[in-house]
Amino acid sequence: RERERERERNMPKPEHAPIELEEGWRFLQEHGLGPVEACLDSQKDSRSVHKPAEWMKLYTTVYLMCTQKVPAGFKTQLYEKVGEAMNQFLMRKTLPALRLQHDQFMLKELVRRWENHKNLVKWVTRVFGYLDRFKFKPDDNILELEKLGYKCFKDKVFDQMKGDIRNATLAMIRRERDGEKADISLLKSIVEIFVDMGMGQHVVYNDELENALLMETSAFYVKESARWAEEDTFPEFMKKAERCIADESRRSLAYLDDQTEGKLMQVCEHEILVAHQIRMLEKESSGLVVLLDNDMRDDLARLFRLYSRKNVNGLPRVAQIIRKYIEQQGVKIVEEHRNWIESEESVDPAVKATSGSESSRPDLLKSLLELHDRFDELGEVCFQRDPHFQRAMKEAFEFFVNQDMGKNSTAELFANHCDSLLNSTGIGSKMSDQEVDDSIEKFVKLFSYLQEKDVFQEFARKQLAKRLLLDRSHSDDAERSLIEKLKVSCGHHFVSKLNGMIQDMALSKEHQSRFKDWVCKESGAEGDDSSIPGVMIDGVDCTVRVLTTGYWPTYKDNNLRLPDELQRCVLLFREFYGTKTSQRILRWVHSLSKGIVETTAYVANEKIPTLELVVSVHQMCTLMLFNDCDKITFAQVRENLGIEDEETIRQCILSLVSKRFPLLLRSGKGKEFAPDEVLSLNTGFRPNKWRIMIPIPMAKISEEEKESAHQSVVEDRRHAIEAAIVRVMKKEKELEHQRLIAEVSRLLIPFFNPEPRYIKNRIEDLITREYMERDSDDQSRYRYVV
């Protein structure tokens, strides 16, 4: 700009060299435009036409003609003559040359002529640049020279040939789409011409090329996709669809304008995918169900890539089919389990005992976990954890997981599977620690679909108590892993009691250590044998666990009368515990206690002179009665043990007279005992191992405990519903009945699904207890009472 200004300052003033319009234009035509046009027409480099001195002379002439006052300035006339000169050149040279060519040759000639015209416009803007820079104001509505040049080409050439240009361009694209080799650079140049004709806007490109291209593309894929849908399988259809969509995307990037890609993709995706979506997804021999049946993961991943595209929006329909499929698979598993239970109930117990039908029992939880693992993996590998798929999977599993399972509720079955996984005698005993942790992870994912989580919690608590107290836990790490995962899924409150039980076991070890030190101190001994885990008291290795009542399940006290050897241990620990605290009361729960009895009573096998029996305390006390006698009646056993519950004594003795471990002999038969039935020591029992674990009746949850668990759940639910009602009313102060029901249900649904009638009953009870009251004007509205 500075050089231009310097050149203008050095130019002679117009009053020294006045130039007439025709004279000046003739000079510019003969020495400027004429040679440039001739050079362009002969395909020579226009930059070699004028030397610097000639450039200067041409520019000076334009400058003088614009700035002189006598006879007048000719800026307007020069502007008009420049436009007229370009029009004449186009009409004389360019348009006839194009009309002589056809198809691709015409397009090549168009590109060449357009490049020549741009060079001409560039030369004009340099020589006549003074018109642009100084002599026209923006509000004169006069085009700049460059735009004037483009307009001339559009009016005199493009508008005359645009139909032929469009048809030839579309024909090239059609051939390229059919697989023929195409001149991509030529197509790109043609597209740029359409864009340039809009002079900064896309109106010409949209109206003259893009719309026609989209219509032709739509017609092409309507025909092609209909043929694919009729002839091909769904996987083959998707492969072709994916390939064509990729080709169209490449085509757009290669030579079409940037704004066309989205529109072109929308047309392709609609005609290929949307138009045939339902037909292909539900195709009988190769649809989505067949892909799922055969676990065709590559095709499922391709399906997700195609139907998750923005313009297709096919995932809701895909998710609907997947949900229905998962529901069918799950219901099939549940019905198989339910049918087995019904068939077992119809079989005579005597036949059942000899048929071995338990071996054919379908493993419900194993099947459900396998089903969940399969679709959880599909969700990650093929569907990229898409929310539509995750929602479909969640709704499907919630549908059949919470169905009626027959004799036991789903929550009980979940708790039983969890117990088997963590029990040292269950399925977890054959797994490594990592495998157990992985199984817990999968179990908790399935557990999240369970509605009666509070029922599971109660049964899981009872089973955890038995595992911990009977030393049957797979490992402490596995127990903590389950609790942590349940905490993440359901919150801290859900696992607070389970955590408390684990903490009690850790504290019990500390109590045991202190008890050991206290006994040593009281007896005056220097120290106890560290290799013995318990405390030696008169030859008895004693270990005591102190449990917090609020954490552990409630067990009935059967007032077992202990032998003197064991009673001495109880009294000493009570004395020790009294020195630590005077505010807590110890209540002994013998039903979950166990011990090891060393005996020389069974000498039939000379290789095992001393036998170790792992038994419950009830079994231990029963066996120890035979230290003082050889025979004893059932009534005497009951009297010596001091237990009023006859069922507890019966189960205990049955475990000692079993066919597998006949430690005692009985005079009667059957599962019932007469008061005068005689029990004697079976000295002929021949053990084949030096340690025998006698089945403990309390190791499994009894029917009585199940009933107690359900009653406890009902009571806990009553309190939970009342607490939720008070919480909502305390926040809202006043609330309409239906909204209160909805809010309470929302709070409780993560743990159980409360029925509205139960909520209504608790509302009435809280009104009676004056926690809330009805509105005097509207009986369906409640008010919180402070």
Short mmCIF file of N, CA, C and O in Angstrom, two decimals, residues 563-664:
data_model
loop_
_atom_site.label_atom_id
_atom_site.label_comp_id
_atom_site.label_asym_id
_atom_site.label_seq_id
_atom_site.Cartn_x
_atom_site.Cartn_y
_atom_site.Cartn_z
N PRO A 563 -21.37 -79.08 80.39
CA PRO A 563 -20.57 -79.89 81.32
C PRO A 563 -19.67 -78.96 82.15
O PRO A 563 -19.40 -77.82 81.78
N ASP A 564 -19.21 -79.49 83.28
CA ASP A 564 -18.40 -78.67 84.19
C ASP A 564 -17.16 -78.12 83.51
O ASP A 564 -16.75 -76.98 83.77
N GLU A 565 -16.55 -78.90 82.61
CA GLU A 565 -15.34 -78.44 81.96
C GLU A 565 -15.60 -77.18 81.12
O GLU A 565 -14.78 -76.25 81.09
N LEU A 566 -16.74 -77.16 80.44
CA LEU A 566 -17.08 -76.01 79.60
C LEU A 566 -17.64 -74.86 80.44
O LEU A 566 -17.39 -73.69 80.13
N GLN A 567 -18.37 -75.21 81.50
CA GLN A 567 -18.95 -74.17 82.35
C GLN A 567 -17.86 -73.35 83.03
O GLN A 567 -18.01 -72.14 83.23
N ARG A 568 -16.75 -74.02 83.38
CA ARG A 568 -15.62 -73.32 83.98
C ARG A 568 -15.08 -72.24 83.03
O ARG A 568 -14.76 -71.13 83.44
N CYS A 569 -15.04 -72.55 81.72
CA CYS A 569 -14.57 -71.57 80.72
C CYS A 569 -15.52 -70.38 80.65
O CYS A 569 -15.09 -69.22 80.58
N VAL A 570 -16.82 -70.65 80.71
CA VAL A 570 -17.82 -69.58 80.64
C VAL A 570 -17.69 -68.64 81.83
O VAL A 570 -17.71 -67.41 81.70
N LEU A 571 -17.54 -69.22 83.01
CA LEU A 571 -17.45 -68.39 84.22
C LEU A 571 -16.20 -67.53 84.22
O LEU A 571 -16.23 -66.35 84.61
N LEU A 572 -15.06 -68.10 83.76
CA LEU A 572 -13.83 -67.33 83.73
C LEU A 572 -13.92 -66.16 82.74
O LEU A 572 -13.49 -65.06 83.03
N PHE A 573 -14.51 -66.42 81.56
CA PHE A 573 -14.62 -65.31 80.60
C PHE A 573 -15.58 -64.24 81.10
O PHE A 573 -15.34 -63.05 80.90
N ARG A 574 -16.66 -64.66 81.78
CA ARG A 574 -17.60 -63.68 82.31
C ARG A 574 -16.89 -62.80 83.35
O ARG A 574 -17.11 -61.59 83.42
N GLU A 575 -16.07 -63.41 84.15
CA GLU A 575 -15.32 -62.66 85.16
C GLU A 575 -14.35 -61.69 84.49
O GLU A 575 -14.23 -60.53 84.89
N PHE A 576 -13.63 -62.18 83.45
CA PHE A 576 -12.71 -61.31 82.71
C PHE A 576 -13.45 -60.14 82.07
O PHE A 576 -13.01 -58.99 82.17
N TYR A 577 -14.57 -60.42 81.43
CA TYR A 577 -15.30 -59.37 80.71
C TYR A 577 -15.85 -58.32 81.68
O TYR A 577 -15.96 -57.14 81.35
N GLY A 578 -16.18 -58.79 82.89
CA GLY A 578 -16.68 -57.85 83.90
C GLY A 578 -15.62 -56.85 84.33
O GLY A 578 -15.95 -55.75 84.79
N THR A 579 -14.34 -57.22 84.21
CA THR A 579 -13.28 -56.27 84.57
C THR A 579 -13.10 -55.18 83.51
O THR A 579 -12.51 -54.15 83.79
N LYS A 580 -13.59 -55.44 82.31
CA LYS A 580 -13.45 -54.48 81.22
C LYS A 580 -14.63 -53.52 81.14
O LYS A 580 -14.47 -52.35 80.78
N THR A 581 -15.81 -54.01 81.39
CA THR A 581 -17.01 -53.17 81.32
C THR A 581 -18.08 -53.74 82.25
O THR A 581 -18.19 -54.95 82.41
N SER A 582 -18.81 -52.83 82.84
CA SER A 582 -19.91 -53.26 83.73
C SER A 582 -21.26 -52.89 83.13
O SER A 582 -22.30 -53.15 83.74
N GLN A 583 -21.26 -52.26 81.92
CA GLN A 583 -22.49 -51.79 81.32
C GLN A 583 -23.09 -52.79 80.34
O GLN A 583 -24.26 -52.67 79.98
N ARG A 584 -22.31 -53.76 79.91
CA ARG A 584 -22.79 -54.70 78.90
C ARG A 584 -23.07 -56.06 79.53
O ARG A 584 -22.37 -56.49 80.44
N ILE A 585 -24.10 -56.70 79.00
CA ILE A 585 -24.52 -58.00 79.52
C ILE A 585 -24.21 -59.07 78.47
O ILE A 585 -24.57 -58.91 77.30
N LEU A 586 -23.57 -60.13 78.90
CA LEU A 586 -23.26 -61.22 77.99
C LEU A 586 -24.40 -62.22 77.96
O LEU A 586 -24.92 -62.63 79.01
N ARG A 587 -24.84 -62.58 76.75
CA ARG A 587 -25.85 -63.64 76.57
C ARG A 587 -25.24 -64.69 75.66
O ARG A 587 -24.88 -64.38 74.52
N TRP A 588 -25.08 -65.89 76.16
CA TRP A 588 -24.38 -66.93 75.43
C TRP A 588 -25.30 -67.58 74.40
O TRP A 588 -26.42 -67.97 74.71
N VAL A 589 -24.80 -67.66 73.16
CA VAL A 589 -25.54 -68.29 72.06
C VAL A 589 -24.81 -69.57 71.69
O VAL A 589 -23.87 -69.58 70.90
N HIS A 590 -25.25 -70.68 72.29
CA HIS A 590 -24.57 -71.96 72.09
C HIS A 590 -24.93 -72.61 70.75
O HIS A 590 -24.21 -73.50 70.30
N SER A 591 -26.03 -72.17 70.13
CA SER A 591 -26.49 -72.83 68.91
C SER A 591 -25.51 -72.64 67.75
O SER A 591 -25.50 -73.43 66.81
N LEU A 592 -24.67 -71.59 67.82
CA LEU A 592 -23.68 -71.36 66.78
C LEU A 592 -22.26 -71.61 67.26
O LEU A 592 -21.31 -71.17 66.63
N SER A 593 -22.13 -72.30 68.37
CA SER A 593 -20.80 -72.64 68.89
C SER A 593 -20.40 -74.02 68.39
O SER A 593 -21.25 -74.85 68.08
N LYS A 594 -19.12 -74.24 68.30
CA LYS A 594 -18.64 -75.56 67.89
C LYS A 594 -17.36 -75.89 68.64
O LYS A 594 -16.78 -75.03 69.32
N GLY A 595 -16.91 -77.13 68.53
CA GLY A 595 -15.70 -77.54 69.22
C GLY A 595 -15.11 -78.80 68.61
O GLY A 595 -15.69 -79.40 67.71
N ILE A 596 -13.94 -79.17 69.12
CA ILE A 596 -13.27 -80.39 68.68
C ILE A 596 -13.09 -81.31 69.89
O ILE A 596 -12.55 -80.90 70.91
N VAL A 597 -13.58 -82.52 69.73
CA VAL A 597 -13.51 -83.51 70.82
C VAL A 597 -12.47 -84.57 70.43
O VAL A 597 -12.54 -85.15 69.34
N GLU A 598 -11.51 -84.79 71.32
CA GLU A 598 -10.55 -85.88 71.12
C GLU A 598 -11.02 -87.09 71.92
O GLU A 598 -11.31 -86.98 73.12
N THR A 599 -11.13 -88.25 71.25
CA THR A 599 -11.67 -89.43 71.93
C THR A 599 -10.89 -90.68 71.53
O THR A 599 -10.36 -90.77 70.43
N THR A 600 -10.84 -91.62 72.47
CA THR A 600 -10.24 -92.93 72.20
C THR A 600 -11.29 -94.02 72.29
O THR A 600 -10.99 -95.20 72.44
N ALA A 601 -12.59 -93.60 72.18
CA ALA A 601 -13.68 -94.56 72.33
C ALA A 601 -13.84 -95.43 71.09
O ALA A 601 -14.37 -96.54 71.18
N TYR A 602 -13.37 -94.95 69.95
CA TYR A 602 -13.57 -95.69 68.70
C TYR A 602 -12.23 -96.27 68.26
O TYR A 602 -11.40 -95.58 67.65
N VAL A 603 -11.98 -97.55 68.65
CA VAL A 603 -10.67 -98.17 68.41
C VAL A 603 -10.75 -99.31 67.41
O VAL A 603 -9.85 -100.14 67.34
N ALA A 604 -11.86 -99.36 66.64
CA ALA A 604 -12.00 -100.45 65.67
C ALA A 604 -10.91 -100.39 64.62
O ALA A 604 -10.48 -101.42 64.09
N ASN A 605 -10.46 -99.18 64.31
CA ASN A 605 -9.35 -99.02 63.36
C ASN A 605 -8.09 -98.76 64.16
O ASN A 605 -7.89 -97.70 64.74
N GLU A 606 -7.20 -99.77 64.20
CA GLU A 606 -5.99 -99.67 65.02
C GLU A 606 -5.04 -98.58 64.53
O GLU A 606 -4.22 -98.08 65.30
N LYS A 607 -5.18 -98.19 63.26
CA LYS A 607 -4.31 -97.15 62.72
C LYS A 607 -4.68 -95.76 63.24
O LYS A 607 -3.90 -94.83 63.11
N ILE A 608 -5.87 -95.65 63.80
CA ILE A 608 -6.31 -94.35 64.32
C ILE A 608 -6.69 -94.54 65.79
O ILE A 608 -7.85 -94.74 66.14
N PRO A 609 -5.69 -94.50 66.66
CA PRO A 609 -5.99 -94.72 68.09
C PRO A 609 -6.78 -93.56 68.71
O PRO A 609 -7.56 -93.77 69.65
N THR A 610 -6.53 -92.34 68.23
CA THR A 610 -7.22 -91.16 68.77
C THR A 610 -7.96 -90.47 67.64
O THR A 610 -7.37 -90.15 66.60
N LEU A 611 -9.23 -90.23 67.85
CA LEU A 611 -10.08 -89.63 66.82
C LEU A 611 -10.48 -88.22 67.23
O LEU A 611 -10.83 -87.98 68.40
N GLU A 612 -10.42 -87.28 66.28
CA GLU A 612 -10.88 -85.91 66.51
C GLU A 612 -12.23 -85.72 65.82
O GLU A 612 -12.37 -85.99 64.63
N LEU A 613 -13.20 -85.25 66.59
CA LEU A 613 -14.54 -85.01 66.07
C LEU A 613 -14.83 -83.51 66.10
O LEU A 613 -14.76 -82.89 67.17
N VAL A 614 -15.10 -82.95 64.94
CA VAL A 614 -15.48 -81.54 64.86
C VAL A 614 -17.01 -81.49 64.94
O VAL A 614 -17.70 -81.93 64.01
N VAL A 615 -17.52 -80.95 66.03
CA VAL A 615 -18.96 -81.02 66.31
C VAL A 615 -19.46 -79.68 66.83
O VAL A 615 -18.68 -78.79 67.20
N SER A 616 -20.79 -79.57 66.87
CA SER A 616 -21.39 -78.41 67.51
C SER A 616 -21.35 -78.60 69.02
O SER A 616 -21.10 -79.72 69.52
N VAL A 617 -21.60 -77.53 69.77
CA VAL A 617 -21.58 -77.64 71.23
C VAL A 617 -22.68 -78.59 71.71
O VAL A 617 -22.48 -79.34 72.68
N HIS A 618 -23.84 -78.57 71.03
CA HIS A 618 -24.92 -79.49 71.42
C HIS A 618 -24.49 -80.94 71.22
O HIS A 618 -24.73 -81.81 72.08
N GLN A 619 -23.84 -81.21 70.08
CA GLN A 619 -23.34 -82.56 69.83
C GLN A 619 -22.25 -82.93 70.83
O GLN A 619 -22.19 -84.07 71.32
N MET A 620 -21.39 -81.97 71.15
CA MET A 620 -20.31 -82.21 72.11
C MET A 620 -20.88 -82.57 73.48
O MET A 620 -20.43 -83.54 74.13
N CYS A 621 -21.86 -81.80 73.93
CA CYS A 621 -22.44 -82.06 75.25
C CYS A 621 -23.13 -83.43 75.28
O CYS A 621 -23.09 -84.14 76.31
N THR A 622 -23.76 -83.81 74.15
CA THR A 622 -24.41 -85.12 74.08
C THR A 622 -23.39 -86.24 74.18
O THR A 622 -23.57 -87.22 74.93
N LEU A 623 -22.28 -86.12 73.43
CA LEU A 623 -21.25 -87.15 73.46
C LEU A 623 -20.59 -87.23 74.84
O LEU A 623 -20.24 -88.33 75.31
N MET A 624 -20.41 -86.08 75.49
CA MET A 624 -19.73 -86.09 76.79
C MET A 624 -20.57 -86.75 77.89
O MET A 624 -20.04 -87.10 78.95
N LEU A 625 -21.87 -86.94 77.62
CA LEU A 625 -22.69 -87.67 78.60
C LEU A 625 -22.23 -89.12 78.73
O LEU A 625 -22.41 -89.75 79.78
N PHE A 626 -21.58 -89.65 77.67
CA PHE A 626 -21.16 -91.05 77.70
C PHE A 626 -19.81 -91.23 78.39
O PHE A 626 -19.27 -92.34 78.42
N ASN A 627 -19.26 -90.15 78.96
CA ASN A 627 -18.08 -90.30 79.81
C ASN A 627 -18.43 -91.00 81.12
O ASN A 627 -17.58 -91.63 81.76
N ASP A 628 -19.70 -90.89 81.51
CA ASP A 628 -20.12 -91.43 82.81
C ASP A 628 -21.03 -92.64 82.67
O ASP A 628 -21.39 -93.27 83.67
N CYS A 629 -21.47 -92.98 81.47
CA CYS A 629 -22.34 -94.14 81.31
C CYS A 629 -22.19 -94.70 79.91
O CYS A 629 -21.68 -94.03 79.01
N ASP A 630 -22.64 -95.95 79.73
CA ASP A 630 -22.55 -96.59 78.43
C ASP A 630 -23.84 -96.44 77.64
O ASP A 630 -23.82 -96.42 76.41
N LYS A 631 -24.97 -96.33 78.35
CA LYS A 631 -26.27 -96.21 77.70
C LYS A 631 -27.07 -95.11 78.38
O LYS A 631 -26.91 -94.86 79.58
N ILE A 632 -27.96 -94.50 77.60
CA ILE A 632 -28.78 -93.42 78.15
C ILE A 632 -30.01 -93.27 77.28
O ILE A 632 -29.98 -93.52 76.07
N THR A 633 -31.12 -92.91 77.87
CA THR A 633 -32.37 -92.76 77.11
C THR A 633 -32.48 -91.35 76.54
O THR A 633 -31.79 -90.42 76.97
N PHE A 634 -33.39 -91.22 75.58
CA PHE A 634 -33.61 -89.92 74.95
C PHE A 634 -34.08 -88.90 75.98
O PHE A 634 -33.64 -87.73 75.98
N ALA A 635 -34.96 -89.33 76.90
CA ALA A 635 -35.48 -88.42 77.93
C ALA A 635 -34.36 -87.96 78.86
O ALA A 635 -34.32 -86.80 79.29
N GLN A 636 -33.42 -88.89 79.17
CA GLN A 636 -32.30 -88.52 80.05
C GLN A 636 -31.36 -87.52 79.35
O GLN A 636 -30.83 -86.62 80.00
N VAL A 637 -31.17 -87.68 78.03
CA VAL A 637 -30.35 -86.71 77.28
C VAL A 637 -30.98 -85.33 77.38
O VAL A 637 -30.31 -84.33 77.66
N ARG A 638 -32.27 -85.30 77.16
CA ARG A 638 -32.98 -84.01 77.21
C ARG A 638 -32.89 -83.39 78.60
O ARG A 638 -32.68 -82.18 78.75
N GLU A 639 -33.02 -84.23 79.62
CA GLU A 639 -32.96 -83.71 81.01
C GLU A 639 -31.56 -83.23 81.35
O GLU A 639 -31.40 -82.16 81.97
N ASN A 640 -30.53 -83.98 80.95
CA ASN A 640 -29.16 -83.59 81.28
C ASN A 640 -28.72 -82.32 80.55
O ASN A 640 -27.97 -81.52 81.10
N LEU A 641 -29.21 -82.13 79.32
CA LEU A 641 -28.85 -80.93 78.56
C LEU A 641 -29.70 -79.73 78.95
O LEU A 641 -29.31 -78.59 78.68
N GLY A 642 -30.83 -79.97 79.56
CA GLY A 642 -31.67 -78.87 80.03
C GLY A 642 -32.35 -78.10 78.91
O GLY A 642 -32.69 -76.92 79.10
N ILE A 643 -32.58 -78.72 77.78
CA ILE A 643 -33.19 -78.04 76.63
C ILE A 643 -34.66 -78.43 76.54
O ILE A 643 -35.00 -79.62 76.51
N GLU A 644 -35.53 -77.46 76.51
CA GLU A 644 -36.96 -77.72 76.42
C GLU A 644 -37.41 -78.00 74.99
O GLU A 644 -38.39 -78.70 74.78
N ASP A 645 -36.69 -77.45 74.02
CA ASP A 645 -37.06 -77.63 72.61
C ASP A 645 -36.67 -79.04 72.17
O ASP A 645 -35.49 -79.34 71.97
N GLU A 646 -37.68 -79.92 72.00
CA GLU A 646 -37.41 -81.30 71.63
C GLU A 646 -36.82 -81.41 70.23
O GLU A 646 -36.03 -82.30 69.95
N GLU A 647 -37.18 -80.46 69.32
CA GLU A 647 -36.69 -80.52 67.94
C GLU A 647 -35.18 -80.34 67.89
O GLU A 647 -34.49 -81.00 67.11
N THR A 648 -34.64 -79.47 68.75
CA THR A 648 -33.20 -79.26 68.78
C THR A 648 -32.46 -80.52 69.19
O THR A 648 -31.45 -80.90 68.58
N ILE A 649 -32.99 -81.21 70.23
CA ILE A 649 -32.38 -82.48 70.68
C ILE A 649 -32.49 -83.54 69.59
O ILE A 649 -31.55 -84.29 69.33
N ARG A 650 -33.65 -83.61 68.94
CA ARG A 650 -33.87 -84.62 67.91
C ARG A 650 -32.88 -84.45 66.75
O ARG A 650 -32.27 -85.42 66.30
N GLN A 651 -32.71 -83.20 66.26
CA GLN A 651 -31.79 -82.96 65.17
C GLN A 651 -30.35 -83.27 65.56
O GLN A 651 -29.57 -83.82 64.77
N CYS A 652 -30.02 -82.97 66.82
CA CYS A 652 -28.67 -83.22 67.31
C CYS A 652 -28.36 -84.72 67.32
O CYS A 652 -27.32 -85.16 66.83
N ILE A 653 -29.28 -85.52 67.84
CA ILE A 653 -29.03 -86.96 67.95
C ILE A 653 -29.08 -87.63 66.58
O ILE A 653 -28.29 -88.55 66.30
N LEU A 654 -29.97 -87.17 65.69
CA LEU A 654 -30.02 -87.74 64.35
C LEU A 654 -28.68 -87.59 63.63
O LEU A 654 -28.27 -88.47 62.88
N SER A 655 -28.01 -86.46 63.85
CA SER A 655 -26.71 -86.27 63.21
C SER A 655 -25.64 -87.20 63.77
O SER A 655 -24.64 -87.48 63.11
N LEU A 656 -25.86 -87.71 65.01
CA LEU A 656 -24.87 -88.61 65.64
C LEU A 656 -25.15 -90.08 65.37
O LEU A 656 -24.29 -90.93 65.64
N VAL A 657 -26.35 -90.39 64.85
CA VAL A 657 -26.69 -91.79 64.55
C VAL A 657 -26.85 -91.99 63.04
O VAL A 657 -27.44 -92.98 62.60
N SER A 658 -26.33 -91.07 62.25
CA SER A 658 -26.49 -91.16 60.79
C SER A 658 -25.71 -92.36 60.24
O SER A 658 -24.79 -92.87 60.89
N LYS A 659 -26.06 -92.77 59.04
CA LYS A 659 -25.39 -93.91 58.42
C LYS A 659 -23.95 -93.59 58.06
O LYS A 659 -23.09 -94.46 58.07
N ARG A 660 -23.71 -92.33 57.75
CA ARG A 660 -22.35 -91.95 57.37
C ARG A 660 -21.42 -91.91 58.57
O ARG A 660 -20.28 -92.38 58.49
N PHE A 661 -21.90 -91.34 59.69
CA PHE A 661 -21.09 -91.24 60.90
C PHE A 661 -21.89 -91.76 62.10
O PHE A 661 -22.38 -90.99 62.93
N PRO A 662 -22.00 -93.10 62.23
CA PRO A 662 -22.80 -93.67 63.33
C PRO A 662 -22.00 -93.70 64.64
O PRO A 662 -21.56 -94.76 65.09
N LEU A 663 -21.86 -92.53 65.28
CA LEU A 663 -21.12 -92.48 66.54
C LEU A 663 -21.92 -93.11 67.67
O LEU A 663 -21.35 -93.62 68.64
N LEU A 664 -23.25 -93.07 67.54
CA LEU A 664 -24.13 -93.66 68.55
C LEU A 664 -25.03 -94.69 67.90
O LEU A 664 -25.29 -94.64 66.69
#
